């Protein structure tokens, strides 16, 4: 093994290859361990965003209803 290591001058390339492999294995392990927790966070965030959208929609609906009723009331009172 040392013969090929010296012959092909792997002395400069080998550390980078090993570092890359080590990093990819670490990233894979991290993703595998954290996957369930990440999915739970995404699920909770989706629920919060859905509630926020619904609340905003209801508020807009109330604003437009009140605006329209005020306009109708003004029209009736002006006759």
PDB file of N, CA and C in Angstrom:
ATOM      1  N   UNK A   1       0.828  -1.181   0.000  1.00  0.00           N
ATOM      2  CA  UNK A   1       0.000   0.000   0.000  1.00  0.00           C
ATOM      3  C   UNK A   1       0.881   1.256   0.000  1.00  0.00           C
ATOM      4  N   UNK A   2       1.957   1.219   0.780  1.00  0.00           N
ATOM      5  CA  UNK A   2       2.843   2.376   0.833  1.00  0.00           C
ATOM      6  C   UNK A   2       3.501   2.615  -0.524  1.00  0.00           C
ATOM      7  N   UNK A   3       3.766   1.551  -1.272  1.00  0.00           N
ATOM      8  CA  UNK A   3       4.355   1.662  -2.603  1.00  0.00           C
ATOM      9  C   UNK A   3       3.463   2.522  -3.500  1.00  0.00           C
ATOM     10  N   UNK A   4       2.164   2.223  -3.529  1.00  0.00           N
ATOM     11  CA  UNK A   4       1.232   2.993  -4.360  1.00  0.00           C
ATOM     12  C   UNK A   4       1.041   4.409  -3.816  1.00  0.00           C
ATOM     13  N   UNK A   5       1.070   4.517  -2.518  1.00  0.00           N
ATOM     14  CA  UNK A   5       0.927   5.816  -1.868  1.00  0.00           C
ATOM     15  C   UNK A   5       2.045   6.754  -2.308  1.00  0.00           C
ATOM     16  N   UNK A   6       3.274   6.247  -2.340  1.00  0.00           N
ATOM     17  CA  UNK A   6       4.421   7.060  -2.757  1.00  0.00           C
ATOM     18  C   UNK A   6       4.503   7.185  -4.273  1.00  0.00           C
ATOM     19  N   UNK A   7       4.189   6.101  -4.989  1.00  0.00           N
ATOM     20  CA  UNK A   7       4.324   6.090  -6.447  1.00  0.00           C
ATOM     21  C   UNK A   7       3.373   7.088  -7.108  1.00  0.00           C
ATOM     22  N   UNK A   8       2.129   7.127  -6.676  1.00  0.00           N
ATOM     23  CA  UNK A   8       1.136   8.009  -7.299  1.00  0.00           C
ATOM     24  C   UNK A   8       0.987   9.345  -6.568  1.00  0.00           C
ATOM     25  N   UNK A   9       1.870   9.620  -5.643  1.00  0.00           N
ATOM     26  CA  UNK A   9       1.897  10.878  -4.896  1.00  0.00           C
ATOM     27  C   UNK A   9       0.542  11.182  -4.246  1.00  0.00           C
ATOM     28  N   UNK A  10       0.024  10.186  -3.561  1.00  0.00           N
ATOM     29  CA  UNK A  10      -1.254  10.342  -2.876  1.00  0.00           C
ATOM     30  C   UNK A  10      -1.117  11.102  -1.556  1.00  0.00           C
ATOM     31  N   UNK A  11       0.107  11.427  -1.225  1.00  0.00           N
ATOM     32  CA  UNK A  11       0.376  12.115   0.035  1.00  0.00           C
ATOM     33  C   UNK A  11      -0.398  13.440   0.124  1.00  0.00           C
ATOM     34  N   UNK A  12      -0.590  14.103  -1.010  1.00  0.00           N
ATOM     35  CA  UNK A  12      -1.275  15.394  -1.009  1.00  0.00           C
ATOM     36  C   UNK A  12      -2.777  15.241  -1.222  1.00  0.00           C
ATOM     37  N   UNK A  13      -3.192  14.207  -1.893  1.00  0.00           N
ATOM     38  CA  UNK A  13      -4.607  14.022  -2.232  1.00  0.00           C
ATOM     39  C   UNK A  13      -5.350  13.229  -1.158  1.00  0.00           C
ATOM     40  N   UNK A  14      -4.691  12.263  -0.562  1.00  0.00           N
ATOM     41  CA  UNK A  14      -5.337  11.361   0.398  1.00  0.00           C
ATOM     42  C   UNK A  14      -6.018  12.098   1.555  1.00  0.00           C
ATOM     43  N   UNK A  15      -5.401  13.108   2.163  1.00  0.00           N
ATOM     44  CA  UNK A  15      -6.102  13.792   3.267  1.00  0.00           C
ATOM     45  C   UNK A  15      -7.419  14.439   2.825  1.00  0.00           C
ATOM     46  N   UNK A  16      -7.430  15.010   1.619  1.00  0.00           N
ATOM     47  CA  UNK A  16      -8.661  15.628   1.125  1.00  0.00           C
ATOM     48  C   UNK A  16      -9.739  14.587   0.846  1.00  0.00           C
ATOM     49  N   UNK A  17      -9.338  13.458   0.286  1.00  0.00           N
ATOM     50  CA  UNK A  17     -10.292  12.375   0.018  1.00  0.00           C
ATOM     51  C   UNK A  17     -10.862  11.849   1.334  1.00  0.00           C
ATOM     52  N   UNK A  18      -9.986  11.618   2.307  1.00  0.00           N
ATOM     53  CA  UNK A  18     -10.447  11.127   3.606  1.00  0.00           C
ATOM     54  C   UNK A  18     -11.347  12.146   4.305  1.00  0.00           C
ATOM     55  N   UNK A  19     -10.998  13.416   4.223  1.00  0.00           N
ATOM     56  CA  UNK A  19     -11.818  14.462   4.830  1.00  0.00           C
ATOM     57  C   UNK A  19     -13.197  14.518   4.178  1.00  0.00           C
ATOM     58  N   UNK A  20     -13.234  14.395   2.854  1.00  0.00           N
ATOM     59  CA  UNK A  20     -14.504  14.411   2.131  1.00  0.00           C
ATOM     60  C   UNK A  20     -15.374  13.225   2.528  1.00  0.00           C
ATOM     61  N   UNK A  21     -14.784  12.048   2.563  1.00  0.00           N
ATOM     62  CA  UNK A  21     -15.535  10.846   2.953  1.00  0.00           C
ATOM     63  C   UNK A  21     -16.032  10.978   4.394  1.00  0.00           C
ATOM     64  N   UNK A  22     -15.174  11.443   5.275  1.00  0.00           N
ATOM     65  CA  UNK A  22     -15.535  11.629   6.685  1.00  0.00           C
ATOM     66  C   UNK A  22     -16.689  12.630   6.822  1.00  0.00           C
ATOM     67  N   UNK A  23     -16.625  13.723   6.071  1.00  0.00           N
ATOM     68  CA  UNK A  23     -17.675  14.746   6.125  1.00  0.00           C
ATOM     69  C   UNK A  23     -18.999  14.206   5.608  1.00  0.00           C
ATOM     70  N   UNK A  24     -18.956  13.473   4.502  1.00  0.00           N
ATOM     71  CA  UNK A  24     -20.187  12.908   3.943  1.00  0.00           C
ATOM     72  C   UNK A  24     -20.808  11.880   4.889  1.00  0.00           C
ATOM     73  N   UNK A  25     -19.985  11.063   5.507  1.00  0.00           N
ATOM     74  CA  UNK A  25     -20.509  10.091   6.477  1.00  0.00           C
ATOM     75  C   UNK A  25     -21.117  10.803   7.689  1.00  0.00           C
ATOM     76  N   UNK A  26     -20.464  11.842   8.152  1.00  0.00           N
ATOM     77  CA  UNK A  26     -20.990  12.614   9.281  1.00  0.00           C
ATOM     78  C   UNK A  26     -22.309  13.287   8.946  1.00  0.00           C
ATOM     79  N   UNK A  27     -22.398  13.862   7.750  1.00  0.00           N
ATOM     80  CA  UNK A  27     -23.637  14.511   7.326  1.00  0.00           C
ATOM     81  C   UNK A  27     -24.766  13.493   7.197  1.00  0.00           C
ATOM     82  N   UNK A  28     -24.455  12.323   6.652  1.00  0.00           N
ATOM     83  CA  UNK A  28     -25.461  11.270   6.512  1.00  0.00           C
ATOM     84  C   UNK A  28     -25.951  10.811   7.879  1.00  0.00           C
ATOM     85  N   UNK A  29     -25.040  10.613   8.796  1.00  0.00           N
ATOM     86  CA  UNK A  29     -25.409  10.193  10.148  1.00  0.00           C
ATOM     87  C   UNK A  29     -26.256  11.264  10.832  1.00  0.00           C
ATOM     88  N   UNK A  30     -25.870  12.527  10.686  1.00  0.00           N
ATOM     89  CA  UNK A  30     -26.627  13.625  11.283  1.00  0.00           C
ATOM     90  C   UNK A  30     -28.047  13.671  10.728  1.00  0.00           C
ATOM     91  N   UNK A  31     -28.195  13.565   9.410  1.00  0.00           N
ATOM     92  CA  UNK A  31     -29.527  13.577   8.788  1.00  0.00           C
ATOM     93  C   UNK A  31     -30.368  12.409   9.280  1.00  0.00           C
ATOM     94  N   UNK A  32     -29.771  11.258   9.402  1.00  0.00           N
ATOM     95  CA  UNK A  32     -30.493  10.068   9.852  1.00  0.00           C
ATOM     96  C   UNK A  32     -30.984  10.241  11.293  1.00  0.00           C
ATOM     97  N   UNK A  33     -30.129  10.794  12.151  1.00  0.00           N
ATOM     98  CA  UNK A  33     -30.487  10.968  13.558  1.00  0.00           C
ATOM     99  C   UNK A  33     -31.534  12.069  13.731  1.00  0.00           C
ATOM    100  N   UNK A  34     -31.408  13.168  13.006  1.00  0.00           N
ATOM    101  CA  UNK A  34     -32.269  14.336  13.189  1.00  0.00           C
ATOM    102  C   UNK A  34     -33.532  14.329  12.330  1.00  0.00           C
ATOM    103  N   UNK A  35     -33.700  13.370  11.458  1.00  0.00           N
ATOM    104  CA  UNK A  35     -34.811  13.374  10.503  1.00  0.00           C
ATOM    105  C   UNK A  35     -36.176  13.445  11.192  1.00  0.00           C
ATOM    106  N   UNK A  36     -36.401  12.629  12.196  1.00  0.00           N
ATOM    107  CA  UNK A  36     -37.698  12.596  12.876  1.00  0.00           C
ATOM    108  C   UNK A  36     -37.989  13.922  13.573  1.00  0.00           C
ATOM    109  N   UNK A  37     -36.985  14.475  14.241  1.00  0.00           N
ATOM    110  CA  UNK A  37     -37.154  15.758  14.924  1.00  0.00           C
ATOM    111  C   UNK A  37     -37.450  16.871  13.920  1.00  0.00           C
ATOM    112  N   UNK A  38     -36.760  16.856  12.804  1.00  0.00           N
ATOM    113  CA  UNK A  38     -36.968  17.865  11.758  1.00  0.00           C
ATOM    114  C   UNK A  38     -38.389  17.786  11.204  1.00  0.00           C
ATOM    115  N   UNK A  39     -38.880  16.583  10.983  1.00  0.00           N
ATOM    116  CA  UNK A  39     -40.245  16.406  10.478  1.00  0.00           C
ATOM    117  C   UNK A  39     -41.271  16.907  11.488  1.00  0.00           C
ATOM    118  N   UNK A  40     -41.015  16.687  12.762  1.00  0.00           N
ATOM    119  CA  UNK A  40     -41.917  17.172  13.813  1.00  0.00           C
ATOM    120  C   UNK A  40     -41.944  18.699  13.828  1.00  0.00           C
ATOM    121  N   UNK A  41     -40.775  19.334  13.686  1.00  0.00           N
ATOM    122  CA  UNK A  41     -40.722  20.798  13.635  1.00  0.00           C
ATOM    123  C   UNK A  41     -41.480  21.339  12.428  1.00  0.00           C
ATOM    124  N   UNK A  42     -41.324  20.695  11.286  1.00  0.00           N
ATOM    125  CA  UNK A  42     -42.019  21.126  10.068  1.00  0.00           C
ATOM    126  C   UNK A  42     -43.525  20.983  10.243  1.00  0.00           C
ATOM    127  N   UNK A  43     -43.969  19.884  10.867  1.00  0.00           N
ATOM    128  CA  UNK A  43     -45.399  19.662  11.096  1.00  0.00           C
ATOM    129  C   UNK A  43     -45.972  20.746  12.012  1.00  0.00           C
ATOM    130  N   UNK A  44     -45.255  21.072  13.098  1.00  0.00           N
ATOM    131  CA  UNK A  44     -45.719  22.110  14.023  1.00  0.00           C
ATOM    132  C   UNK A  44     -45.757  23.477  13.342  1.00  0.00           C
ATOM    133  N   UNK A  45     -44.737  23.764  12.538  1.00  0.00           N
ATOM    134  CA  UNK A  45     -44.692  25.049  11.831  1.00  0.00           C
ATOM    135  C   UNK A  45     -45.848  25.165  10.842  1.00  0.00           C
ATOM    136  N   UNK A  46     -46.186  24.062  10.179  1.00  0.00           N
ATOM    137  CA  UNK A  46     -47.303  24.061   9.233  1.00  0.00           C
ATOM    138  C   UNK A  46     -48.617  24.356   9.954  1.00  0.00           C
ATOM    139  N   UNK A  47     -48.806  23.768  11.130  1.00  0.00           N
ATOM    140  CA  UNK A  47     -50.022  24.017  11.913  1.00  0.00           C
ATOM    141  C   UNK A  47     -50.104  25.489  12.310  1.00  0.00           C
ATOM    142  N   UNK A  48     -48.991  26.049  12.771  1.00  0.00           N
ATOM    143  CA  UNK A  48     -48.960  27.460  13.175  1.00  0.00           C
ATOM    144  C   UNK A  48     -49.272  28.364  11.984  1.00  0.00           C
ATOM    145  N   UNK A  49     -48.666  28.077  10.825  1.00  0.00           N
ATOM    146  CA  UNK A  49     -48.911  28.901   9.636  1.00  0.00           C
ATOM    147  C   UNK A  49     -50.352  28.779   9.159  1.00  0.00           C
ATOM    148  N   UNK A  50     -50.918  27.573   9.217  1.00  0.00           N
ATOM    149  CA  UNK A  50     -52.322  27.395   8.830  1.00  0.00           C
ATOM    150  C   UNK A  50     -53.242  28.193   9.747  1.00  0.00           C
ATOM    151  N   UNK A  51     -52.984  28.158  11.053  1.00  0.00           N
ATOM    152  CA  UNK A  51     -53.783  28.940  12.003  1.00  0.00           C
ATOM    153  C   UNK A  51     -53.650  30.433  11.725  1.00  0.00           C
ATOM    154  N   UNK A  52     -52.438  30.881  11.444  1.00  0.00           N
ATOM    155  CA  UNK A  52     -52.207  32.296  11.157  1.00  0.00           C
ATOM    156  C   UNK A  52     -52.949  32.722   9.890  1.00  0.00           C
ATOM    157  N   UNK A  53     -52.896  31.876   8.847  1.00  0.00           N
ATOM    158  CA  UNK A  53     -53.629  32.176   7.613  1.00  0.00           C
ATOM    159  C   UNK A  53     -55.126  32.266   7.870  1.00  0.00           C
ATOM    160  N   UNK A  54     -55.657  31.317   8.629  1.00  0.00           N
ATOM    161  CA  UNK A  54     -57.090  31.322   8.922  1.00  0.00           C
ATOM    162  C   UNK A  54     -57.491  32.555   9.728  1.00  0.00           C
ATOM    163  N   UNK A  55     -56.698  32.914  10.730  1.00  0.00           N
ATOM    164  CA  UNK A  55     -56.991  34.106  11.529  1.00  0.00           C
ATOM    165  C   UNK A  55     -56.957  35.367  10.672  1.00  0.00           C
ATOM    166  N   UNK A  56     -55.958  35.471   9.816  1.00  0.00           N
ATOM    167  CA  UNK A  56     -55.845  36.636   8.934  1.00  0.00           C
ATOM    168  C   UNK A  56     -57.031  36.712   7.986  1.00  0.00           C
ATOM    169  N   UNK A  57     -57.418  35.576   7.430  1.00  0.00           N
ATOM    170  CA  UNK A  57     -58.570  35.538   6.530  1.00  0.00           C
ATOM    171  C   UNK A  57     -59.840  35.977   7.263  1.00  0.00           C
ATOM    172  N   UNK A  58     -60.039  35.502   8.477  1.00  0.00           N
ATOM    173  CA  UNK A  58     -61.235  35.867   9.245  1.00  0.00           C
ATOM    174  C   UNK A  58     -61.239  37.364   9.563  1.00  0.00           C
ATOM    175  N   UNK A  59     -60.079  37.916   9.887  1.00  0.00           N
ATOM    176  CA  UNK A  59     -60.000  39.353  10.166  1.00  0.00           C
ATOM    177  C   UNK A  59     -60.327  40.167   8.919  1.00  0.00           C
ATOM    178  N   UNK A  60     -59.783  39.764   7.778  1.00  0.00           N
ATOM    179  CA  UNK A  60     -60.086  40.467   6.523  1.00  0.00           C
ATOM    180  C   UNK A  60     -61.573  40.362   6.194  1.00  0.00           C
ATOM    181  N   UNK A  61     -62.121  39.213   6.420  1.00  0.00           N
ATOM    182  CA  UNK A  61     -63.548  38.994   6.156  1.00  0.00           C
ATOM    183  C   UNK A  61     -64.397  39.941   7.010  1.00  0.00           C
ATOM    184  N   UNK A  62     -64.060  40.067   8.310  1.00  0.00           N
ATOM    185  CA  UNK A  62     -64.792  40.972   9.197  1.00  0.00           C
ATOM    186  C   UNK A  62     -64.656  42.422   8.743  1.00  0.00           C
ATOM    187  N   UNK A  63     -63.457  42.806   8.334  1.00  0.00           N
ATOM    188  CA  UNK A  63     -63.231  44.187   7.888  1.00  0.00           C
ATOM    189  C   UNK A  63     -64.090  44.493   6.674  1.00  0.00           C
ATOM    190  N   UNK A  64     -64.110  43.590   5.697  1.00  0.00           N
ATOM    191  CA  UNK A  64     -64.894  43.842   4.494  1.00  0.00           C
ATOM    192  C   UNK A  64     -66.389  43.786   4.769  1.00  0.00           C
ATOM    193  N   UNK A  65     -66.821  42.932   5.663  1.00  0.00           N
ATOM    194  CA  UNK A  65     -68.245  42.889   6.023  1.00  0.00           C
ATOM    195  C   UNK A  65     -68.661  44.187   6.689  1.00  0.00           C
ATOM    196  N   UNK A  66     -67.870  44.670   7.630  1.00  0.00           N
ATOM    197  CA  UNK A  66     -68.196  45.923   8.314  1.00  0.00           C
ATOM    198  C   UNK A  66     -68.157  47.096   7.349  1.00  0.00           C
ATOM    199  N   UNK A  67     -67.215  47.084   6.445  1.00  0.00           N
ATOM    200  CA  UNK A  67     -67.102  48.162   5.462  1.00  0.00           C
ATOM    201  C   UNK A  67     -68.342  48.180   4.574  1.00  0.00           C
ATOM    202  N   UNK A  68     -68.772  46.997   4.108  1.00  0.00           N
ATOM    203  CA  UNK A  68     -69.950  46.909   3.250  1.00  0.00           C
ATOM    204  C   UNK A  68     -71.215  47.280   4.011  1.00  0.00           C
ATOM    205  N   UNK A  69     -71.353  46.855   5.241  1.00  0.00           N
ATOM    206  CA  UNK A  69     -72.563  47.179   6.002  1.00  0.00           C
ATOM    207  C   UNK A  69     -72.620  48.674   6.284  1.00  0.00           C
ATOM    208  N   UNK A  70     -71.499  49.308   6.531  1.00  0.00           N
ATOM    209  CA  UNK A  70     -71.484  50.752   6.750  1.00  0.00           C
ATOM    210  C   UNK A  70     -71.894  51.491   5.482  1.00  0.00           C
ATOM    211  N   UNK A  71     -71.443  51.018   4.343  1.00  0.00           N
ATOM    212  CA  UNK A  71     -71.812  51.650   3.075  1.00  0.00           C
ATOM    213  C   UNK A  71     -73.305  51.487   2.828  1.00  0.00           C
ATOM    214  N   UNK A  72     -73.852  50.314   3.094  1.00  0.00           N
ATOM    215  CA  UNK A  72     -75.290  50.089   2.921  1.00  0.00           C
ATOM    216  C   UNK A  72     -76.094  50.943   3.892  1.00  0.00           C
ATOM    217  N   UNK A  73     -75.641  51.027   5.111  1.00  0.00           N
ATOM    218  CA  UNK A  73     -76.329  51.849   6.107  1.00  0.00           C
ATOM    219  C   UNK A  73     -76.322  53.307   5.676  1.00  0.00           C
ATOM    220  N   UNK A  74     -75.201  53.777   5.178  1.00  0.00           N
ATOM    221  CA  UNK A  74     -75.118  55.161   4.700  1.00  0.00           C
ATOM    222  C   UNK A  74     -76.055  55.385   3.531  1.00  0.00           C
ATOM    223  N   UNK A  75     -76.173  54.418   2.656  1.00  0.00           N
ATOM    224  CA  UNK A  75     -77.060  54.537   1.501  1.00  0.00           C
ATOM    225  C   UNK A  75     -78.515  54.613   1.940  1.00  0.00           C
ATOM    226  N   UNK A  76     -78.919  53.767   2.867  1.00  0.00           N
ATOM    227  CA  UNK A  76     -80.304  53.757   3.360  1.00  0.00           C
ATOM    228  C   UNK A  76     -80.605  55.057   4.087  1.00  0.00           C
ATOM    229  N   UNK A  77     -79.688  55.525   4.894  1.00  0.00           N
ATOM    230  CA  UNK A  77     -79.909  56.759   5.641  1.00  0.00           C
ATOM    231  C   UNK A  77     -79.942  57.980   4.735  1.00  0.00           C
ATOM    232  N   UNK A  78     -79.307  57.916   3.605  1.00  0.00           N
ATOM    233  CA  UNK A  78     -79.287  59.074   2.710  1.00  0.00           C
ATOM    234  C   UNK A  78     -80.578  59.214   1.921  1.00  0.00           C
ATOM    235  N   UNK A  79     -81.445  58.197   1.884  1.00  0.00           N
ATOM    236  CA  UNK A  79     -82.712  58.281   1.128  1.00  0.00           C
ATOM    237  C   UNK A  79     -83.709  59.080   1.822  1.00  0.00           C
TER     238      UNK A  79
END
